[in-house]
Coordinates of C-alpha atoms and ligand atoms in Angstrom, one line a residue:
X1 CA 238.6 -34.8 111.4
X2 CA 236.9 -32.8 108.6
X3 CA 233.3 -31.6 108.8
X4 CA 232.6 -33.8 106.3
X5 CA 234.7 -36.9 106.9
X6 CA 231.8 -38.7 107.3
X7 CA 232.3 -39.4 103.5
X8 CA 236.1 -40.1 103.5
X9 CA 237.9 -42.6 103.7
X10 CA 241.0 -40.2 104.0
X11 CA 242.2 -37.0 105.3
X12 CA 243.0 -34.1 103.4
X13 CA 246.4 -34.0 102.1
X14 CA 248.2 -31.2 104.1
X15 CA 248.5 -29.6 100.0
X16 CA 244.9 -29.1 99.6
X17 CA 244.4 -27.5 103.1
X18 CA 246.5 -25.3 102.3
X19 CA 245.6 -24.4 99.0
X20 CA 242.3 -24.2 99.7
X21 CA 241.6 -22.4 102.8
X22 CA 240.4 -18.5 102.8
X23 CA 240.3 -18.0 106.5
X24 CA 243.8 -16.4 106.0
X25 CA 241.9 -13.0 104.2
X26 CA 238.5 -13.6 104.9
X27 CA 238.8 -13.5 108.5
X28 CA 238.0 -10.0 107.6
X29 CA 234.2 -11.3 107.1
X30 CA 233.5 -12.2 110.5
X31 CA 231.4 -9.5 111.9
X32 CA 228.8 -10.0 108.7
X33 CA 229.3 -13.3 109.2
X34 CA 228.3 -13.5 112.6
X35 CA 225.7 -11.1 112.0
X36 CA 224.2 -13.1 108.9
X37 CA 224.2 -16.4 111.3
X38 CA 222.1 -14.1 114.2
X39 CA 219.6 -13.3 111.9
X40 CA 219.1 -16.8 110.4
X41 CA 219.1 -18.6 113.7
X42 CA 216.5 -15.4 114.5
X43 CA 214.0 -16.6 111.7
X44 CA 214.6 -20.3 112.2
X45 CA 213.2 -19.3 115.7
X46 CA 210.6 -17.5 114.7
X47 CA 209.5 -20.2 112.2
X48 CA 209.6 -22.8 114.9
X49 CA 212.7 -24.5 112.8
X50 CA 214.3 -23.8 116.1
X51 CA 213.6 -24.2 119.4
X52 CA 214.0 -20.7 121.5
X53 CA 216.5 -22.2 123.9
X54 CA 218.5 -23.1 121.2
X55 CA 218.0 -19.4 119.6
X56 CA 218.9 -17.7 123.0
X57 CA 222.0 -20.1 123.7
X58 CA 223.2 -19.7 119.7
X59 CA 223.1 -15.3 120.2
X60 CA 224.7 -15.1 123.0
X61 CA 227.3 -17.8 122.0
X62 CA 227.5 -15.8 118.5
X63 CA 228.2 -12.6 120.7
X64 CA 230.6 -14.2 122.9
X65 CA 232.6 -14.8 119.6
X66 CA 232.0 -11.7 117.8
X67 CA 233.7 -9.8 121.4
X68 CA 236.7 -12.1 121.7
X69 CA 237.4 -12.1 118.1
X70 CA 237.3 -8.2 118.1
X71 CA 239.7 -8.5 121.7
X72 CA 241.7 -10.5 119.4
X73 CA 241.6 -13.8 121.7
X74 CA 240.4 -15.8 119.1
X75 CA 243.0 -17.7 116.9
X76 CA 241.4 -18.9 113.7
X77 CA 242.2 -22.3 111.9
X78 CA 242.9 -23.3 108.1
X79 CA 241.8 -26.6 109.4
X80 CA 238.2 -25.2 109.4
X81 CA 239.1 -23.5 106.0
X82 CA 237.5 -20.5 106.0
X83 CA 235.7 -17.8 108.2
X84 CA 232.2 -20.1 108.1
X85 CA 233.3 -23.4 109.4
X86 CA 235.9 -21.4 112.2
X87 CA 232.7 -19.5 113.6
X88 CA 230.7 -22.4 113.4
X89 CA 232.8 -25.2 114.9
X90 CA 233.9 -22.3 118.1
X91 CA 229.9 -22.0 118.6
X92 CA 229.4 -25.5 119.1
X93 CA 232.4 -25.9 120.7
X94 CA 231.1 -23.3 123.4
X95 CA 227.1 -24.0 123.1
X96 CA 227.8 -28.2 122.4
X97 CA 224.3 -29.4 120.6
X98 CA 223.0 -26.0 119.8
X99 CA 225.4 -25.2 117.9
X100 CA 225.2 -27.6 115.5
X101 CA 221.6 -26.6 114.3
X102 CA 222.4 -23.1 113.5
X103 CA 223.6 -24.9 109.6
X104 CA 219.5 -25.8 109.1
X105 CA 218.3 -24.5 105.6
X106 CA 222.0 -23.0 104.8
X107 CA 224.8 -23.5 103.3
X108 CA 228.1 -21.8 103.3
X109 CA 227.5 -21.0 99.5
X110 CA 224.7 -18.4 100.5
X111 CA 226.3 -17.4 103.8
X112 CA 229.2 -16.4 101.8
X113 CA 227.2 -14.7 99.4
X114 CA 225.1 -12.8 102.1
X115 CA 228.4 -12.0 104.5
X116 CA 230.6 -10.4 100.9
X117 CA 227.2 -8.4 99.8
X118 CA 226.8 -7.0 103.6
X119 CA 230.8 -6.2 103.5
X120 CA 230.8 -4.4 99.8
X121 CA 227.2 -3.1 101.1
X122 CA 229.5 -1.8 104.0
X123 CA 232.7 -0.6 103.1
X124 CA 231.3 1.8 100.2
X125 CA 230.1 4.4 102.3
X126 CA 233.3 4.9 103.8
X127 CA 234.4 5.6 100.2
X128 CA 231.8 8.0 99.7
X129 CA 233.1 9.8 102.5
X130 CA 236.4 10.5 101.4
X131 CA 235.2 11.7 97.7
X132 CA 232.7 14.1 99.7
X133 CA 235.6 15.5 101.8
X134 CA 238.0 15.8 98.7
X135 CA 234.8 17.4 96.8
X136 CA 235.1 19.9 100.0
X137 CA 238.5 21.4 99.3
X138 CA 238.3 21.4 95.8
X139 CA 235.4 23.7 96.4
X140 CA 237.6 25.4 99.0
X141 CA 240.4 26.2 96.6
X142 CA 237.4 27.0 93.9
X143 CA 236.5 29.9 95.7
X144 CA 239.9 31.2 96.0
X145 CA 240.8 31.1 92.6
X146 CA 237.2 32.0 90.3
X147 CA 239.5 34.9 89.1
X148 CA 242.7 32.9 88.6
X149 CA 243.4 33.1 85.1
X150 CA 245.2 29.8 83.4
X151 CA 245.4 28.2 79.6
X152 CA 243.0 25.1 79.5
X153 CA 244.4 23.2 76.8
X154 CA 243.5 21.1 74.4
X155 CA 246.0 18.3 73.0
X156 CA 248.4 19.8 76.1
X157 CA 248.6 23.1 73.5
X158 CA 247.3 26.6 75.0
X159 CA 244.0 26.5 73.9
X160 CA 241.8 29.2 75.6
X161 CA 241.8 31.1 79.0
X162 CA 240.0 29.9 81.8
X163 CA 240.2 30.3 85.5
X164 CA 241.8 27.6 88.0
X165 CA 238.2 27.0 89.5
X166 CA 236.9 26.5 86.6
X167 CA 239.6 23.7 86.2
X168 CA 238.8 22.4 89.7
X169 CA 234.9 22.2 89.2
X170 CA 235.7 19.6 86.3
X171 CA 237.8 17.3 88.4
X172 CA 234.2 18.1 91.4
X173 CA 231.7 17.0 88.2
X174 CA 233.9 13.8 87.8
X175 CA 233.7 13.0 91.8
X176 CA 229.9 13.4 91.6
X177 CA 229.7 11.2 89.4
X178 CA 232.1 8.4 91.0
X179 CA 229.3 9.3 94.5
X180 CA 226.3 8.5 92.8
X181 CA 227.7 5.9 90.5
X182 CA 228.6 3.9 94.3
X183 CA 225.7 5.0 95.8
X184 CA 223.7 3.4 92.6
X185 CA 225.6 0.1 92.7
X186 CA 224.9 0.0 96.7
X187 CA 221.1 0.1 95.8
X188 CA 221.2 -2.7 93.2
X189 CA 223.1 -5.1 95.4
X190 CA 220.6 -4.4 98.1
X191 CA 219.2 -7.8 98.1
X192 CA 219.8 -10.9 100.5
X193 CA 220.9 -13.9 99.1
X194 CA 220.4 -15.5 102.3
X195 CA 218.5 -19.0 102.4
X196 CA 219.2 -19.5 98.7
X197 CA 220.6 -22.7 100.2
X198 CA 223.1 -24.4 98.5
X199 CA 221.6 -23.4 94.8
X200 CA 218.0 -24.8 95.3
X201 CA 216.2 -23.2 98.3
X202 CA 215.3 -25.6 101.2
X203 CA 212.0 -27.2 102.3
X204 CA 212.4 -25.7 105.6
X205 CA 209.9 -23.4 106.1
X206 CA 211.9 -20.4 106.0
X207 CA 211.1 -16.8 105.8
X208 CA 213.3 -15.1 103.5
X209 CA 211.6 -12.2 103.9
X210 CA 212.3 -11.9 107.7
X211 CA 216.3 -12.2 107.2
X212 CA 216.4 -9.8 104.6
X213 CA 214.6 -7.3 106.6
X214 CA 217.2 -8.1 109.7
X215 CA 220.4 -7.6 107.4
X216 CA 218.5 -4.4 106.4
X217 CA 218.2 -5.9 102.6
X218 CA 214.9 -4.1 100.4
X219 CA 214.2 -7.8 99.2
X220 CA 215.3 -11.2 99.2
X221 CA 216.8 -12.1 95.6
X222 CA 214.7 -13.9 93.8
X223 CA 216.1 -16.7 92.5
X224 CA 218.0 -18.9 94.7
X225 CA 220.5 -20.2 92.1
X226 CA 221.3 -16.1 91.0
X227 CA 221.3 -15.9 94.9
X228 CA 224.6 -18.1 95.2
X229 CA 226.0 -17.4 92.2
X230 CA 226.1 -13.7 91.5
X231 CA 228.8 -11.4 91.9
X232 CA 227.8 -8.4 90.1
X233 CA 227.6 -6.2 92.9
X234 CA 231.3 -6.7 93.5
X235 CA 232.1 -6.2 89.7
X236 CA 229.8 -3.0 90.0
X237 CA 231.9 -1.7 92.4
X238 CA 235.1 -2.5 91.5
X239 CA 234.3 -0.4 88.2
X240 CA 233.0 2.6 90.3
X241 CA 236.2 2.2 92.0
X242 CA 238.6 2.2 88.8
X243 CA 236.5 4.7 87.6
X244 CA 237.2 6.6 90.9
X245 CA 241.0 5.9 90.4
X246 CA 240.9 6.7 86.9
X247 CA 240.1 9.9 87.8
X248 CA 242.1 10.5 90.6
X249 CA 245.3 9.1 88.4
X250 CA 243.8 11.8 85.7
X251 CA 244.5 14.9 87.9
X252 CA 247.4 12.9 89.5
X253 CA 249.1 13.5 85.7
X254 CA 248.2 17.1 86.2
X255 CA 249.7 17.9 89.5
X256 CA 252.8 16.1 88.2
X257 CA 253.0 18.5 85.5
X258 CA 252.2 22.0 87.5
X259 CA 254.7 21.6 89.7
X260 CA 257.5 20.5 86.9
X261 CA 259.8 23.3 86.6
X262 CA 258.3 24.1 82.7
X263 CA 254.9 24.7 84.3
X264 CA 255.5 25.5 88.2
X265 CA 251.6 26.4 88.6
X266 CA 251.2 24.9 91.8
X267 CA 254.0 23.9 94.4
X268 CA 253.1 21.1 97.0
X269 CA 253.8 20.9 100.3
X270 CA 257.2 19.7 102.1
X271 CA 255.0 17.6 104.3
X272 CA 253.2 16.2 100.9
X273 CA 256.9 15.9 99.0
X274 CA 259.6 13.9 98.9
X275 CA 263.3 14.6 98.1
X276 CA 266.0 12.6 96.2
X277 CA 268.7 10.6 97.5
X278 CA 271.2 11.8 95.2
X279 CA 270.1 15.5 94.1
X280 CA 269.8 18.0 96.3
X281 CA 267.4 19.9 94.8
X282 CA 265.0 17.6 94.0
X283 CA 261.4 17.9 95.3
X284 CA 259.2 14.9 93.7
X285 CA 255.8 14.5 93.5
X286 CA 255.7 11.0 94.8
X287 CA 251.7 11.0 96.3
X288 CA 250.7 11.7 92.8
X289 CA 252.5 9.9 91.2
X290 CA 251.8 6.6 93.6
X291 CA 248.1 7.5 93.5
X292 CA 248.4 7.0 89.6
X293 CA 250.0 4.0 90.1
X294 CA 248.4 2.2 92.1
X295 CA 245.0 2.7 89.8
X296 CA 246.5 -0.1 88.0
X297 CA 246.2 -2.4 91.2
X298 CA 242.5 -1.4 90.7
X299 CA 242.1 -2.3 87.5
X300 CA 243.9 -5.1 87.7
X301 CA 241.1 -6.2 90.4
X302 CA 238.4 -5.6 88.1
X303 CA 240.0 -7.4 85.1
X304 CA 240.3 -10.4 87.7
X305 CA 237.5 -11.0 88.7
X306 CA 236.0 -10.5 85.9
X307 CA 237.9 -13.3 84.3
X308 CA 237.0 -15.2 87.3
X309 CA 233.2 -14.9 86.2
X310 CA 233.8 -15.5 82.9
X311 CA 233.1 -19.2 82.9
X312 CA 231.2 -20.5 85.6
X313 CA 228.2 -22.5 84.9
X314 CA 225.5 -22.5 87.6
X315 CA 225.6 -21.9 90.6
X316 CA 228.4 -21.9 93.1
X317 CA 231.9 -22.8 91.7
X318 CA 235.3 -22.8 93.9
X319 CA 236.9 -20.5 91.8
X320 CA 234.2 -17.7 93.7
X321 CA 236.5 -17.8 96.6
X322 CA 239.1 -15.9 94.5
X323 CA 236.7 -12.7 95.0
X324 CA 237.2 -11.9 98.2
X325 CA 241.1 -10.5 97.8
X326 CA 241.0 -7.9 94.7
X327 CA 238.0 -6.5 96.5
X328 CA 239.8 -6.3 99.7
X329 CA 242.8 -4.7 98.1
X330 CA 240.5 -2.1 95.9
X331 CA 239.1 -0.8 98.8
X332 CA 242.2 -0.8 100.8
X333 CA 243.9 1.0 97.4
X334 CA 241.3 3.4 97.4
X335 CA 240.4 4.4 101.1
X336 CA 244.3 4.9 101.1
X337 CA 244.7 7.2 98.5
X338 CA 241.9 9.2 99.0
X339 CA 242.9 11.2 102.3
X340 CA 247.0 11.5 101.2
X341 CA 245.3 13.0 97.9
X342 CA 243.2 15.0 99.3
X343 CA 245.5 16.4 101.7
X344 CA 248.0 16.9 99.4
X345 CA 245.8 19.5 97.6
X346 CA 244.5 21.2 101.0
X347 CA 248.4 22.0 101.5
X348 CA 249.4 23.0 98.1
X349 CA 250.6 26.4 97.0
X350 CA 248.3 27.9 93.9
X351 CA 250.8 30.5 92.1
X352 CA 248.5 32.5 89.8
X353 CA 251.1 34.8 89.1
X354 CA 252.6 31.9 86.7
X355 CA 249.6 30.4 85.4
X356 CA 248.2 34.0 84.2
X357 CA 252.1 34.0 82.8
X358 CA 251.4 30.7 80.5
X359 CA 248.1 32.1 79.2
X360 CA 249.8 35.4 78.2
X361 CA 251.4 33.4 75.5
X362 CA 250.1 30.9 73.1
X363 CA 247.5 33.0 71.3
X364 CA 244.7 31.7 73.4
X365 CA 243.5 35.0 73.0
X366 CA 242.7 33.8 69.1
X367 CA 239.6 32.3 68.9
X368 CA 238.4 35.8 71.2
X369 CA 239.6 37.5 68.0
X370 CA 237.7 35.7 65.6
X371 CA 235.0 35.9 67.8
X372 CA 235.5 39.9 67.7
X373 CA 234.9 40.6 63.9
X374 CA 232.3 38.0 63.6
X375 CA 230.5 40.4 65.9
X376 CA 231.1 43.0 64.0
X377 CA 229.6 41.5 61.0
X378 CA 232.3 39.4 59.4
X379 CA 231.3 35.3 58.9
X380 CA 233.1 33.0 61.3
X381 CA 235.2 31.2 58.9
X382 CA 236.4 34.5 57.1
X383 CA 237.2 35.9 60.9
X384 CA 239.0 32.6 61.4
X385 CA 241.2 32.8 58.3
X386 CA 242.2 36.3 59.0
X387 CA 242.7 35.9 63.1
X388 CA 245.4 32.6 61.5
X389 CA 246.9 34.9 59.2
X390 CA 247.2 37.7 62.2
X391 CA 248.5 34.6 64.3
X392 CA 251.2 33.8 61.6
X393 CA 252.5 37.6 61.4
X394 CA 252.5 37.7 64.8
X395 CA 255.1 34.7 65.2
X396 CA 256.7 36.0 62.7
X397 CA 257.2 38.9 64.3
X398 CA 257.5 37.7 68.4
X399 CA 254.4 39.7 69.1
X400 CA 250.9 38.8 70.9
X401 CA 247.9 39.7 69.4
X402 CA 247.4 41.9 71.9
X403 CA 250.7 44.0 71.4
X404 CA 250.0 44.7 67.5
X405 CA 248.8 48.4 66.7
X406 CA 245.4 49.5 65.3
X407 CA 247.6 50.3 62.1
X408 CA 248.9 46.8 61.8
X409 CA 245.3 45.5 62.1
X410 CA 243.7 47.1 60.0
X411 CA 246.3 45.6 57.1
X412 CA 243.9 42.6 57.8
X413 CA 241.1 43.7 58.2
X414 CA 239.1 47.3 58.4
X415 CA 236.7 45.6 60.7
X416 CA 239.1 46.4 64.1
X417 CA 238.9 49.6 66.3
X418 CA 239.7 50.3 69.7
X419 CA 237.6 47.6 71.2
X420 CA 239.5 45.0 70.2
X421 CA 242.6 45.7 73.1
X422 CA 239.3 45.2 75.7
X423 CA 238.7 41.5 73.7
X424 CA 241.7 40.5 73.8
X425 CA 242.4 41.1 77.4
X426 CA 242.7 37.1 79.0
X427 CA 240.6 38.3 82.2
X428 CA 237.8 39.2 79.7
X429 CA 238.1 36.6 77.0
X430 CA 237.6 34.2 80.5
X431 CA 235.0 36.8 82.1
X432 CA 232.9 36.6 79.2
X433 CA 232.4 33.1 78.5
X434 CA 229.3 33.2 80.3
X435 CA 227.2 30.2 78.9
X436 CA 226.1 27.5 81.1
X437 CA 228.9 25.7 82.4
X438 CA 231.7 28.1 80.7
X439 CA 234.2 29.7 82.8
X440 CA 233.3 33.5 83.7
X441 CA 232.7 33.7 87.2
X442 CA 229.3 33.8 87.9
X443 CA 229.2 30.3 86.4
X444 CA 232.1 29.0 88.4
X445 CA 230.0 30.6 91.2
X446 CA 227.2 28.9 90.3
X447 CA 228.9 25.2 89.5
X448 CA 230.8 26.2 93.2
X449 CA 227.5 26.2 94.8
X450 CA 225.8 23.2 92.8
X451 CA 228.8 20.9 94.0
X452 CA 228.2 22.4 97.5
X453 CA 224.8 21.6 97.8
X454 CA 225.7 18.2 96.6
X455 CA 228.3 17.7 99.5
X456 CA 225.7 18.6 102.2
X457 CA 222.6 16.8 100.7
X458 CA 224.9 13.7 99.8
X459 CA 226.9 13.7 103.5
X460 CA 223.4 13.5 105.3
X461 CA 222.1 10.6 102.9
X462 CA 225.1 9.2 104.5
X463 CA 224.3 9.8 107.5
X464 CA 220.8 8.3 107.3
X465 CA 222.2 5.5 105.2
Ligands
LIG501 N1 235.2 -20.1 101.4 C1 234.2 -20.3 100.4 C2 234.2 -19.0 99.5 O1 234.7 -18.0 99.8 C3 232.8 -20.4 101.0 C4 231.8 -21.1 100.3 C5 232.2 -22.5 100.1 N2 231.2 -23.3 99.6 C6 231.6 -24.5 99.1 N3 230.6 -25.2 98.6 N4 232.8 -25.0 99.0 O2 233.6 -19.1 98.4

């Protein structure tokens, strides 16, 4: 019979056990919800709610559970619906009468509440991780390549020269970001919802203060219907983690493209590739391209439970148990793409002959031009004017900038002299672009070492955390 058949006259039809149970995915909540129920039977002691005999025979029954469910000789029941009611009706079917009491001033709507917060709370540091160690090659590869001159582009046209690391460090900024942006969320949802109750508190004389502080919570939240009925923290970090994907589905586009025959900057690994079953030759990107598809498994997650949220009046609503899965699978999404990723650019081949190739062509060299006479004393837009007139010619003629004579440039303008052949080179027009966050080496040096110093200082926070 059901827990609560005290107030049916039926049972359940075998259609609704089904359809409602969650113990078949949030089984995956039973250590938080085994810990949640030690420190709530804890208090309840403490608070004299509970006698200590009952305390001591409900933790060691809790443990008993917590090491045969992680032995795996425990076989969970959609009888019992979800991972609540299976952990509760094993620990009175092991401790009898004891058992029983550990429900005082709760319900399952802030257990489940306090178990999902401890598992987000949880599982985000092991995200951090892998962004950190990602963060570490790029600033590997960084170092090997602050004089590897490519185009950057703009509209995917040659725009101006840059170096590879320079390239690299802007995929390291966005990472940062995606750390702190989890860490940040990870702070907010620090609070225990814990002996909210159902949506009004209890008149057991609880201390909320004292579970909180077990669960290693800053606070208890502070209003009990909020308590049971928030789910920002989970929408928090399902953004971080399209955000995340996003970015990693960004420079998954980008990979795609340098190792494409019409760019060939980079060539991946065997061990990171995969061939086709028809022609021979091919060697496909398949890691990047999957990691950029599966960010719209992410996404999806967010939009979900966001539309989940949508409508709820106050507090607890069944439709809440629909959280638990696009959370499950965004973390799952992302703690699997992040190490393939990441070690499919440890093992990549760089080839700076080709990229330096690309950047020969294109004019990116134009702007370096203009830049030229309006140091010698010519306005901007007049230096602009002529360097697209000397752009035109140059097409005209199948020339680079670089390759016309003195003769030929001074038909534009009297302004050029010798100098200009020393402008124009690529490994100076990159070289020179020394303001803050621009892309001569120094200041890839310097953005090297300010994402390196973030990696250290973030992994011990970790650590600590
Ligand atoms: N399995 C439920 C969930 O995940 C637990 C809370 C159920 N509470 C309730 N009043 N039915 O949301």
């Amino acid at each position: 019979m059901k827990l609560w058949g005290g107030r049916f006259g039926k049972e359940t039809s075998s259609l609704v056990n089904d359809f409602n149970e969650s113990i078949s995915f949030d089984q995956r909540l039973y250590r938080q919800d085994i810990q949640g129920s030690m420190a709530h039977a804890n208090m309840l002691a403490r608070q004299g709610i509970l006698t200590e005999e009952d305390n001591a025979a409900i933790q060691s029954g809790l443990a008993g559970i917590l090491a045969d469910i992680e032995a795996g000789n425990v076989e969970f029941t959609a009888e019992n619906e979800d991972i609540h009611m299976n952990v509760e009706a094993l620990l009175t079917a092991r401790i009898g009468s004891a058992g029983k009491r550990l429900h005082t001033a709760r319900s399952r709507n802030d257990q489940v509440a306090v178990d999902f917060r401890l598992y987000v709370r949880d599982e985000i540091p092991a995200v951090i991780a892998d962004v950190l160690a990602l963060e570490k090659v790029l600033c590997r590869i960084a170092r090997e390549h602050q004089n590897t001159v490519m185009p950057g582009y703009t509209h995917l046209q040659r725009a101006q020269p840059i170096s590879f690391a320079q390239h690299l460090c802007a995929y390291a900024a966005m990472f940062r970001r995606d750390v702190t942006r989890l860490e940040d969320c990870r702070v907010r949802m620090n609070e225990c919802p814990l002996g909210s109750g159902a949506l009004a508190g209890t008149t057991h004389p609880i201390d909320r203060w004292d579970t909180a502080k077990a669960l290693g919570f800053a606070a208890p939240t502070s209003n009990s219907l909020d308590g049971v009925s928030d789910r920002d923290y989970a929408l928090e970090t399902l953004s971080a983690l399209s955000i995340l994907m996003m970015h990693l589905s960004r420079f998954s586009e980008e990979i795609i493209l340098w190792c494409s025959w019409e760019f060939k900057f980079i060539e991946l690994d065997d061990a990171y590739s995969t061939g086709s079953s028809i022609m021979p030759q091919k060697k496909n990107p398949d890691v990047a391209e999957l990691v950029r598809g599966k960010t719209g498994r992410v996404y999806g997650s967010l939009m979900g439970l966001l539309t989940v949220m949508k409508g709820l009046p106050l507090a607890y609503n069944k439709d809440m148990q629909e959280d638990k899965e696009p959370v499950f699978d965004a973390f799952d999404t992302v703690e699997q793409c992040l190490p393939v990723f990441t070690a499919m650019l440890d093992t990549m081949r760089v080839l700076p002959e080709n990229m330096r190739a690309a950047a020969g062509r294109g004019f990116i060299n134009a702007t370096d031009c203009a830049d030229y006479l309006t140091k010698r004393g010519m306005p901007f837009r007049d230096a602009y004017t002529v360097t697209g007139k000397l752009v035109a010619f140059c097409t005209a003629q199948g020339k680079t900038l670089e390759e016309l004579s003195l003769a030929e440039l001074h038909a534009f303008s009297e302004l050029f002299d010798e100098g200009v052949y020393e402008a124009l080179r690529l490994e100076n027009c990159m070289d020179l672009r020394k303001s803050y966050g621009g892309p001569a080496q120094e200041e890839t040096r310097r953005q090297i070492e300010e994402i390196e110093a973030f990696v250290l200082q973030h992994s011990k926070k970790e650590e600590t955390a």
